[in-house]
Amino acid sequence: MDKKISFWAPLDNAAKIFPAIRSKEHSTVARITAVLNERVAIKHLFSAIELAEKRFPYFKVSLRKGFFWYYLEQIDDPVKVTGDTGRLCQAFDRKDSNKLLFRILVRKNEISVEFSHILTDGAGLLQFLKAILIYYFNEKGMIPEEQIDPFYTSKANPEEFEDAYNRYFKEKIPHVIRQQKAFHLPFDLNPKPRFDVLLAMISTKELKERASEKSVSITIFLVAVYLLVLQDIFHECKAKGKGVRRKLARIQVPINLRNIYPTKTMRNFSLFVLPELDFRLGLYSFDEIVKIVHHKMELETDEKLISKIISRNVGGERNVFVRSIPILLKSLVLYAKYYAEGANQFSGVVTNLGNTKVPDAIADQINYFVITPPPPNKKVKINCGVIGYKDKLVLSFGNISNSKEFERRFLRFLVEQNVKVKILNTYHEQRDELL
């Protein structure tokens, strides 16, 4: 990248909250790992990273503080490549001499990329990792040029750095109504460092068959399982006489807006749908939960309803009064608002990046992928990332509590549905003690 060229850009609408709420534990850093079938060749990896730096110059930026807003400024710091110690999704140290907001980690046959959510969402992160893999195997002479998508060999398109939320903002659209507070798991927090990840590998084919029997997608099926487990824990707490004030369970499910609105943006461009159960209405069967989630997802992914959420989010930042508040005060307000409203409105998170595709020439060089969403906040405590590759679908449960009861119930339900489950630890070695 030419050092003489520099640019700056305000944070996109989704990114604006993260500088205010990030901390050492709540890092707002996500990870995707590619597990290869052979040990990583460091020489070829470094060459691939150099190509990725040139292809995605808008990721080589640092977070700067203005008087009213944070912004991103291009820098030429080298990309940080480190050995993977097993500590996932660690915060980017603001005192570090390297000011980039992403890192690349290597361990044996694994290549991992960690990005601050300030830069991009899961879809953008996966695209970047796939670029590194394509360049890596091309450097090894294992993928012909004609099999490489022109996206990876062309120069960056200016549209890739657009704030697509602003592009599709519509004025004078009614805003969404504020939701009631949601039920949260009653588990105590782990001592610091709190974040622990449990991986479970299952057959994509088997899970798809179970979902097809209900005439729904894998995402809907897994969200329904999540709600079923929350329902069981809620009623057990109630039976034990524990005070359960919040009687709604709600799951935050990110959706990729690039599938709804045409854009090439590599910045954040996702919103959430929020399927829910109201425990005041009685006990739900799994089939009932599946039906509720299916219809809620269908309704909330309608373009007209999505535009209401974009209107609320972007309209807030365009407000003259909000824009005139100094950044220090604005950060305090955003932090308070996040924990008073945002984190209170959902009980869990399911992030599904779908089935990953790579060029045919290198398909057999990759074993599977893993997505680890950012560590959950202190109220939600547990989240789940999902990504598939061929017939291997990996569930990644991020947990800051001292209990694995949620994961145990979730995975046992899958086993009861005739879906075989293999439990892995952080270093992807099998451990089946939960089953």
Short mmCIF file of C-alpha atoms in Angstrom, two decimals:
data_model
loop_
_atom_site.label_atom_id
_atom_site.label_comp_id
_atom_site.label_asym_id
_atom_site.label_seq_id
_atom_site.Cartn_x
_atom_site.Cartn_y
_atom_site.Cartn_z
CA MET A 1 0.00 0.00 0.00
CA ASP A 2 1.28 3.44 -0.96
CA LYS A 3 2.21 5.33 2.21
CA LYS A 4 1.40 8.64 0.52
CA ILE A 5 -2.24 7.69 0.13
CA SER A 6 -4.36 8.20 3.22
CA PHE A 7 -8.01 8.53 3.99
CA TRP A 8 -10.31 8.74 6.94
CA ALA A 9 -13.94 7.79 7.43
CA PRO A 10 -16.53 8.05 10.21
CA LEU A 11 -17.61 4.78 11.81
CA ASP A 12 -20.57 3.07 10.18
CA ASN A 13 -23.86 3.10 12.05
CA ALA A 14 -23.41 -0.34 13.67
CA ALA A 15 -19.81 0.40 14.72
CA LYS A 16 -20.58 3.60 16.63
CA ILE A 17 -21.61 1.74 19.81
CA PHE A 18 -18.48 -0.43 20.10
CA PRO A 19 -15.88 2.15 21.24
CA ALA A 20 -18.24 3.06 24.09
CA ILE A 21 -18.93 -0.47 25.35
CA ARG A 22 -15.71 -2.38 24.64
CA SER A 23 -13.52 -3.44 27.53
CA LYS A 24 -10.82 -6.00 28.27
CA GLU A 25 -13.46 -8.68 28.91
CA HIS A 26 -16.22 -7.46 26.60
CA SER A 27 -13.78 -7.06 23.74
CA THR A 28 -16.24 -6.78 20.78
CA VAL A 29 -13.70 -8.91 18.85
CA ALA A 30 -14.84 -11.83 16.67
CA ARG A 31 -12.79 -14.72 15.27
CA ILE A 32 -13.01 -17.11 12.34
CA THR A 33 -10.64 -20.08 12.09
CA ALA A 34 -9.84 -22.24 9.08
CA VAL A 35 -8.59 -25.69 10.11
CA LEU A 36 -6.44 -27.09 7.30
CA ASN A 37 -5.56 -30.70 6.61
CA GLU A 38 -1.82 -29.95 6.68
CA ARG A 39 0.45 -27.80 8.80
CA VAL A 40 0.54 -24.13 7.78
CA ALA A 41 3.53 -23.14 5.61
CA ILE A 42 4.53 -19.82 7.19
CA LYS A 43 6.43 -18.55 4.15
CA HIS A 44 3.38 -18.87 1.91
CA LEU A 45 1.12 -17.45 4.61
CA PHE A 46 3.20 -14.27 4.87
CA SER A 47 3.03 -13.85 1.10
CA ALA A 48 -0.75 -14.33 1.22
CA ILE A 49 -1.10 -11.74 3.97
CA GLU A 50 0.86 -9.18 1.94
CA LEU A 51 -1.58 -9.69 -0.95
CA ALA A 52 -4.56 -9.35 1.41
CA GLU A 53 -3.15 -6.07 2.77
CA LYS A 54 -3.09 -4.65 -0.75
CA ARG A 55 -6.54 -6.00 -1.65
CA PHE A 56 -8.25 -4.67 1.49
CA PRO A 57 -6.53 -1.32 2.25
CA TYR A 58 -9.60 -0.04 4.11
CA PHE A 59 -8.97 -2.57 6.89
CA LYS A 60 -5.50 -1.11 7.58
CA VAL A 61 -6.92 1.66 9.73
CA SER A 62 -6.72 2.85 13.30
CA LEU A 63 -9.45 4.17 15.56
CA ARG A 64 -9.12 7.90 16.24
CA LYS A 65 -11.07 10.14 18.59
CA GLY A 66 -12.59 13.36 17.29
CA PHE A 67 -14.43 15.95 19.33
CA PHE A 68 -17.88 14.63 18.40
CA TRP A 69 -17.33 11.12 16.96
CA TYR A 70 -14.70 8.41 16.59
CA TYR A 71 -13.39 7.85 13.08
CA LEU A 72 -11.06 5.51 11.17
CA GLU A 73 -7.79 6.70 9.67
CA GLN A 74 -5.57 4.75 7.32
CA ILE A 75 -2.17 3.73 8.69
CA ASP A 76 0.68 1.62 7.39
CA ASP A 77 1.43 -0.49 10.49
CA PRO A 78 2.38 -4.07 9.65
CA VAL A 79 -0.28 -6.73 10.08
CA LYS A 80 0.21 -8.52 13.38
CA VAL A 81 0.76 -12.30 12.98
CA THR A 82 1.13 -14.17 16.26
CA GLY A 83 1.15 -17.68 17.62
CA ASP A 84 -2.27 -18.80 18.84
CA THR A 85 -2.19 -19.35 22.61
CA GLY A 86 -5.83 -20.36 22.88
CA ARG A 87 -6.99 -17.05 24.38
CA LEU A 88 -9.75 -16.19 21.94
CA CYS A 89 -11.14 -12.79 20.94
CA GLN A 90 -8.86 -10.72 23.18
CA ALA A 91 -9.31 -6.97 23.21
CA PHE A 92 -7.03 -4.78 21.16
CA ASP A 93 -4.83 -2.95 23.64
CA ARG A 94 -5.25 0.78 23.18
CA LYS A 95 -1.67 1.29 24.42
CA ASP A 96 -0.21 -1.17 21.91
CA SER A 97 2.21 0.34 19.42
CA ASN A 98 0.38 -1.56 16.67
CA LYS A 99 -2.90 0.29 16.23
CA LEU A 100 -4.59 -2.01 13.70
CA LEU A 101 -7.97 -3.44 14.64
CA PHE A 102 -7.37 -6.97 13.39
CA ARG A 103 -4.82 -9.72 13.91
CA ILE A 104 -3.89 -13.02 12.31
CA LEU A 105 -3.04 -16.03 14.48
CA VAL A 106 -1.42 -19.34 13.55
CA ARG A 107 -1.16 -22.69 15.29
CA LYS A 108 -0.07 -25.91 13.58
CA ASN A 109 -2.73 -26.42 10.87
CA GLU A 110 -4.98 -23.49 11.90
CA ILE A 111 -5.22 -19.97 10.51
CA SER A 112 -7.38 -17.57 12.52
CA VAL A 113 -8.36 -13.98 11.87
CA GLU A 114 -9.72 -11.74 14.64
CA PHE A 115 -11.40 -8.43 13.83
CA SER A 116 -12.82 -5.70 15.99
CA HIS A 117 -16.53 -5.32 15.24
CA ILE A 118 -15.69 -1.66 14.64
CA LEU A 119 -14.30 -2.75 11.25
CA THR A 120 -16.77 -5.30 9.92
CA ASP A 121 -19.29 -8.02 10.69
CA GLY A 122 -19.08 -11.80 10.32
CA ALA A 123 -19.64 -11.74 6.57
CA GLY A 124 -16.81 -9.26 6.02
CA LEU A 125 -14.50 -11.20 8.33
CA LEU A 126 -15.18 -14.46 6.47
CA GLN A 127 -14.52 -12.79 3.12
CA PHE A 128 -11.14 -11.57 4.37
CA LEU A 129 -10.13 -15.01 5.67
CA LYS A 130 -11.21 -16.66 2.42
CA ALA A 131 -9.00 -14.18 0.54
CA ILE A 132 -6.00 -15.19 2.66
CA LEU A 133 -6.74 -18.89 2.00
CA ILE A 134 -7.05 -18.35 -1.74
CA TYR A 135 -3.81 -16.34 -1.89
CA TYR A 136 -2.10 -18.91 0.35
CA PHE A 137 -2.96 -21.91 -1.80
CA ASN A 138 -2.24 -19.93 -4.97
CA GLU A 139 1.25 -19.20 -3.60
CA LYS A 140 1.63 -22.95 -3.08
CA GLY A 141 0.66 -23.56 -6.71
CA MET A 142 -2.49 -25.46 -5.77
CA ILE A 143 -5.20 -23.29 -7.31
CA PRO A 144 -5.35 -22.21 -10.97
CA GLU A 145 -5.96 -18.54 -11.71
CA GLU A 146 -9.20 -19.29 -13.59
CA GLN A 147 -10.74 -20.70 -10.40
CA ILE A 148 -10.13 -17.49 -8.45
CA ASP A 149 -13.11 -15.15 -8.25
CA PRO A 150 -12.21 -11.76 -9.83
CA PHE A 151 -13.18 -10.14 -6.51
CA TYR A 152 -9.93 -11.42 -5.00
CA THR A 153 -7.68 -10.37 -7.90
CA SER A 154 -9.15 -6.93 -8.61
CA LYS A 155 -8.40 -3.67 -6.82
CA ALA A 156 -10.64 -2.50 -4.01
CA ASN A 157 -13.88 -0.93 -5.18
CA PRO A 158 -14.75 2.35 -3.34
CA GLU A 159 -18.21 0.90 -2.66
CA GLU A 160 -16.56 -1.72 -0.43
CA PHE A 161 -15.96 0.99 2.17
CA GLU A 162 -19.36 2.67 2.03
CA ASP A 163 -21.66 2.97 5.03
CA ALA A 164 -24.54 1.04 3.50
CA TYR A 165 -26.82 1.92 6.42
CA ASN A 166 -26.67 5.56 5.35
CA ARG A 167 -27.16 4.61 1.72
CA TYR A 168 -30.42 2.81 2.45
CA PHE A 169 -31.70 5.17 5.13
CA LYS A 170 -35.22 6.43 4.44
CA GLU A 171 -36.64 9.50 6.12
CA LYS A 172 -40.09 9.78 7.70
CA ILE A 173 -40.38 6.05 8.40
CA PRO A 174 -42.08 5.06 11.71
CA HIS A 175 -39.64 3.69 14.27
CA VAL A 176 -39.82 0.29 15.94
CA ILE A 177 -41.39 0.09 19.40
CA ARG A 178 -39.14 -0.49 22.42
CA GLN A 179 -39.26 -4.11 23.63
CA GLN A 180 -39.81 -5.46 27.14
CA LYS A 181 -36.81 -6.71 29.09
CA ALA A 182 -35.86 -10.35 28.52
CA PHE A 183 -35.04 -13.31 30.78
CA HIS A 184 -31.33 -13.93 31.44
CA LEU A 185 -29.62 -17.12 32.53
CA PRO A 186 -29.15 -17.25 36.33
CA PHE A 187 -25.56 -18.52 36.26
CA ASP A 188 -22.73 -16.81 38.16
CA LEU A 189 -19.84 -15.28 36.20
CA ASN A 190 -16.45 -16.93 35.81
CA PRO A 191 -13.47 -15.24 37.49
CA LYS A 192 -11.39 -13.18 35.07
CA PRO A 193 -10.44 -13.96 32.36
CA ARG A 194 -14.03 -15.12 31.99
CA PHE A 195 -14.37 -16.10 28.33
CA ASP A 196 -14.41 -19.82 27.55
CA VAL A 197 -15.41 -21.49 24.29
CA LEU A 198 -16.83 -24.95 23.75
CA LEU A 199 -16.98 -26.34 20.21
CA ALA A 200 -19.38 -29.01 18.99
CA MET A 201 -19.14 -30.59 15.54
CA ILE A 202 -22.20 -32.16 13.95
CA SER A 203 -23.23 -33.42 10.53
CA THR A 204 -24.74 -30.71 8.35
CA LYS A 205 -26.70 -33.38 6.51
CA GLU A 206 -28.19 -34.84 9.70
CA LEU A 207 -29.16 -31.44 11.09
CA LYS A 208 -30.61 -30.36 7.75
CA GLU A 209 -32.73 -33.53 7.69
CA ARG A 210 -34.12 -32.74 11.15
CA ALA A 211 -34.83 -29.15 10.11
CA SER A 212 -36.44 -30.30 6.84
CA GLU A 213 -38.78 -32.55 8.80
CA LYS A 214 -40.09 -29.34 10.39
CA SER A 215 -40.01 -27.53 7.00
CA VAL A 216 -37.58 -24.90 8.33
CA SER A 217 -33.96 -23.83 7.89
CA ILE A 218 -31.03 -24.88 10.07
CA THR A 219 -30.94 -21.40 11.61
CA ILE A 220 -34.59 -21.55 12.65
CA PHE A 221 -34.13 -25.06 14.06
CA LEU A 222 -31.14 -24.02 16.19
CA VAL A 223 -32.83 -20.85 17.45
CA ALA A 224 -35.81 -22.99 18.46
CA VAL A 225 -33.50 -25.33 20.40
CA TYR A 226 -31.95 -22.31 22.12
CA LEU A 227 -35.40 -21.06 23.20
CA LEU A 228 -36.45 -24.54 24.32
CA VAL A 229 -33.43 -24.77 26.65
CA LEU A 230 -34.10 -21.28 28.02
CA GLN A 231 -37.70 -22.30 28.68
CA ASP A 232 -36.57 -25.39 30.63
CA ILE A 233 -34.17 -23.36 32.77
CA PHE A 234 -36.77 -20.63 33.35
CA HIS A 235 -39.37 -23.08 34.65
CA GLU A 236 -36.84 -24.90 36.83
CA CYS A 237 -35.90 -21.58 38.45
CA LYS A 238 -39.58 -20.81 38.96
CA ALA A 239 -40.24 -24.26 40.51
CA LYS A 240 -37.37 -23.71 42.97
CA GLY A 241 -38.92 -20.46 44.12
CA LYS A 242 -36.25 -18.28 42.54
CA GLY A 243 -37.50 -14.83 41.66
CA VAL A 244 -37.94 -14.68 37.89
CA ARG A 245 -39.12 -11.16 37.09
CA ARG A 246 -38.63 -11.24 33.34
CA LYS A 247 -40.96 -13.67 31.59
CA LEU A 248 -39.90 -13.26 27.95
CA ALA A 249 -37.05 -15.11 26.24
CA ARG A 250 -35.72 -13.44 23.14
CA ILE A 251 -32.87 -14.50 20.82
CA GLN A 252 -30.80 -12.04 18.81
CA VAL A 253 -30.23 -13.45 15.32
CA PRO A 254 -27.98 -11.36 13.03
CA ILE A 255 -29.02 -11.21 9.39
CA ASN A 256 -26.75 -10.22 6.51
CA LEU A 257 -28.39 -7.19 4.88
CA ARG A 258 -26.29 -7.72 1.75
CA ASN A 259 -28.81 -10.44 0.90
CA ILE A 260 -31.61 -7.83 0.95
CA TYR A 261 -29.96 -4.63 -0.31
CA PRO A 262 -27.48 -4.55 -3.20
CA THR A 263 -24.10 -3.33 -1.97
CA LYS A 264 -20.44 -4.34 -2.14
CA THR A 265 -19.68 -2.98 1.34
CA MET A 266 -17.16 -4.87 3.46
CA ARG A 267 -18.02 -2.83 6.55
CA ASN A 268 -20.75 -3.74 9.02
CA PHE A 269 -24.07 -4.30 7.29
CA SER A 270 -26.23 -6.53 9.44
CA LEU A 271 -29.20 -6.15 11.75
CA PHE A 272 -30.97 -8.45 14.18
CA VAL A 273 -34.27 -10.24 14.25
CA LEU A 274 -35.57 -11.16 17.70
CA PRO A 275 -37.71 -14.34 17.90
CA GLU A 276 -39.26 -14.61 21.35
CA LEU A 277 -41.34 -16.73 23.74
CA ASP A 278 -43.73 -15.29 26.32
CA PHE A 279 -43.61 -17.68 29.26
CA ARG A 280 -46.77 -16.15 30.73
CA LEU A 281 -48.75 -17.95 28.02
CA GLY A 282 -47.80 -21.43 29.20
CA LEU A 283 -45.39 -24.23 28.27
CA TYR A 284 -44.45 -24.54 24.60
CA SER A 285 -43.70 -27.78 22.76
CA PHE A 286 -40.69 -27.83 20.45
CA ASP A 287 -42.96 -27.88 17.40
CA GLU A 288 -44.75 -24.78 18.69
CA ILE A 289 -41.43 -23.00 19.24
CA VAL A 290 -40.27 -23.89 15.72
CA LYS A 291 -43.49 -22.46 14.29
CA ILE A 292 -43.15 -19.22 16.30
CA VAL A 293 -39.50 -18.73 15.28
CA HIS A 294 -40.28 -19.47 11.61
CA HIS A 295 -43.04 -16.88 11.36
CA LYS A 296 -41.13 -14.29 13.40
CA MET A 297 -38.06 -14.66 11.16
CA GLU A 298 -40.19 -14.43 8.02
CA LEU A 299 -41.90 -11.28 9.28
CA GLU A 300 -38.85 -9.45 10.62
CA THR A 301 -36.70 -10.04 7.51
CA ASP A 302 -39.24 -8.22 5.35
CA GLU A 303 -37.51 -5.26 3.67
CA LYS A 304 -40.13 -2.77 4.85
CA LEU A 305 -39.68 -3.76 8.49
CA ILE A 306 -35.88 -3.75 8.12
CA SER A 307 -36.12 -0.18 6.82
CA LYS A 308 -37.83 0.82 10.10
CA ILE A 309 -34.83 -0.38 12.10
CA ILE A 310 -32.35 1.34 9.77
CA SER A 311 -34.45 4.51 10.04
CA ARG A 312 -34.35 4.40 13.85
CA ASN A 313 -30.62 3.70 14.06
CA VAL A 314 -29.39 6.12 11.40
CA GLY A 315 -31.99 8.76 12.26
CA GLY A 316 -30.68 8.87 15.83
CA GLU A 317 -27.13 9.68 14.78
CA ARG A 318 -28.37 12.35 12.33
CA ASN A 319 -30.25 14.15 15.08
CA VAL A 320 -28.76 17.66 15.41
CA PHE A 321 -28.76 17.50 19.21
CA VAL A 322 -27.04 14.08 19.27
CA ARG A 323 -24.41 15.23 16.77
CA SER A 324 -23.54 18.25 18.91
CA ILE A 325 -22.80 16.25 22.08
CA PRO A 326 -19.03 15.92 22.79
CA ILE A 327 -17.66 12.40 22.37
CA LEU A 328 -16.87 11.89 26.06
CA LEU A 329 -20.47 12.51 27.09
CA LYS A 330 -21.77 10.68 24.04
CA SER A 331 -19.79 7.55 25.00
CA LEU A 332 -21.21 7.63 28.53
CA VAL A 333 -24.74 7.90 27.14
CA LEU A 334 -24.18 5.06 24.64
CA TYR A 335 -22.72 2.82 27.37
CA ALA A 336 -25.66 3.45 29.69
CA LYS A 337 -28.16 3.00 26.86
CA TYR A 338 -26.59 -0.30 25.79
CA TYR A 339 -26.83 -1.87 29.25
CA ALA A 340 -30.17 -0.29 30.16
CA GLU A 341 -31.89 -1.17 26.88
CA GLY A 342 -29.85 -3.15 24.34
CA ALA A 343 -28.42 -5.92 26.54
CA ASN A 344 -31.70 -6.17 28.45
CA GLN A 345 -33.74 -6.95 25.36
CA PHE A 346 -32.33 -10.37 24.46
CA SER A 347 -31.55 -13.62 26.29
CA GLY A 348 -29.03 -15.09 23.86
CA VAL A 349 -27.42 -14.85 20.43
CA VAL A 350 -27.24 -17.24 17.47
CA THR A 351 -24.91 -16.12 14.67
CA ASN A 352 -25.03 -18.41 11.62
CA LEU A 353 -22.66 -17.67 8.73
CA GLY A 354 -24.12 -20.53 6.71
CA ASN A 355 -22.27 -23.02 4.54
CA THR A 356 -18.85 -21.80 3.42
CA LYS A 357 -17.67 -22.35 -0.17
CA VAL A 358 -14.11 -22.22 -1.53
CA PRO A 359 -12.73 -22.97 -5.03
CA ASP A 360 -12.93 -26.68 -5.95
CA ALA A 361 -9.15 -26.97 -6.34
CA ILE A 362 -8.57 -26.33 -2.62
CA ALA A 363 -11.77 -27.77 -1.15
CA ASP A 364 -9.96 -30.89 0.10
CA GLN A 365 -7.21 -28.82 1.73
CA ILE A 366 -9.58 -27.45 4.37
CA ASN A 367 -11.06 -29.59 7.15
CA TYR A 368 -13.61 -27.17 8.66
CA PHE A 369 -14.24 -23.59 9.80
CA VAL A 370 -15.09 -22.15 13.23
CA ILE A 371 -16.80 -18.82 13.98
CA THR A 372 -16.41 -17.42 17.51
CA PRO A 373 -18.62 -14.36 18.05
CA PRO A 374 -17.42 -11.61 20.41
CA PRO A 375 -17.58 -12.51 24.13
CA PRO A 376 -21.14 -11.99 25.43
CA ASN A 377 -21.99 -9.24 27.87
CA LYS A 378 -22.47 -9.86 31.60
CA LYS A 379 -26.24 -10.15 31.30
CA VAL A 380 -26.53 -12.55 28.36
CA LYS A 381 -23.49 -14.64 29.48
CA ILE A 382 -23.66 -17.19 26.61
CA ASN A 383 -23.84 -16.94 22.83
CA CYS A 384 -23.54 -19.32 19.90
CA GLY A 385 -21.75 -19.08 16.54
CA VAL A 386 -22.50 -21.46 13.67
CA ILE A 387 -20.63 -22.14 10.44
CA GLY A 388 -20.70 -25.06 8.03
CA TYR A 389 -18.23 -26.54 5.57
CA LYS A 390 -19.15 -29.58 3.48
CA ASP A 391 -20.79 -31.97 5.97
CA LYS A 392 -19.13 -30.47 9.07
CA LEU A 393 -21.11 -27.89 10.95
CA VAL A 394 -19.45 -26.37 14.02
CA LEU A 395 -21.30 -24.77 16.92
CA SER A 396 -19.18 -22.44 19.02
CA PHE A 397 -20.59 -21.65 22.47
CA GLY A 398 -18.95 -18.58 24.01
CA ASN A 399 -19.53 -18.51 27.76
CA ILE A 400 -18.46 -16.15 30.57
CA SER A 401 -20.41 -18.00 33.28
CA ASN A 402 -19.25 -20.81 35.58
CA SER A 403 -21.83 -23.28 34.25
CA LYS A 404 -21.96 -25.52 31.17
CA GLU A 405 -25.55 -26.53 31.89
CA PHE A 406 -26.93 -24.62 28.91
CA GLU A 407 -24.53 -26.24 26.44
CA ARG A 408 -25.15 -29.70 27.94
CA ARG A 409 -28.93 -29.40 27.51
CA PHE A 410 -28.62 -27.92 24.02
CA LEU A 411 -26.35 -30.68 22.72
CA ARG A 412 -28.22 -33.49 24.43
CA PHE A 413 -31.39 -32.35 22.71
CA LEU A 414 -29.61 -32.64 19.36
CA VAL A 415 -28.48 -36.16 20.27
CA GLU A 416 -32.09 -37.03 21.16
CA GLN A 417 -33.01 -35.83 17.67
CA ASN A 418 -30.58 -38.40 16.21
CA VAL A 419 -27.92 -35.81 15.39
CA LYS A 420 -24.46 -37.11 16.34
CA VAL A 421 -22.38 -34.59 18.32
CA LYS A 422 -18.63 -34.48 18.80
CA ILE A 423 -17.39 -32.12 21.53
CA LEU A 424 -14.10 -30.30 20.92
CA ASN A 425 -12.03 -28.06 23.17
CA THR A 426 -10.33 -24.78 22.27
CA TYR A 427 -7.59 -26.62 20.43
CA HIS A 428 -10.12 -28.72 18.52
CA GLU A 429 -9.33 -31.99 20.31
CA GLN A 430 -12.24 -34.24 21.12
CA ARG A 431 -13.78 -34.19 24.61
CA ASP A 432 -17.20 -35.74 25.18
CA GLU A 433 -17.70 -35.34 28.94
CA LEU A 434 -20.85 -33.22 28.44
CA LEU A 435 -22.58 -36.04 26.60
#
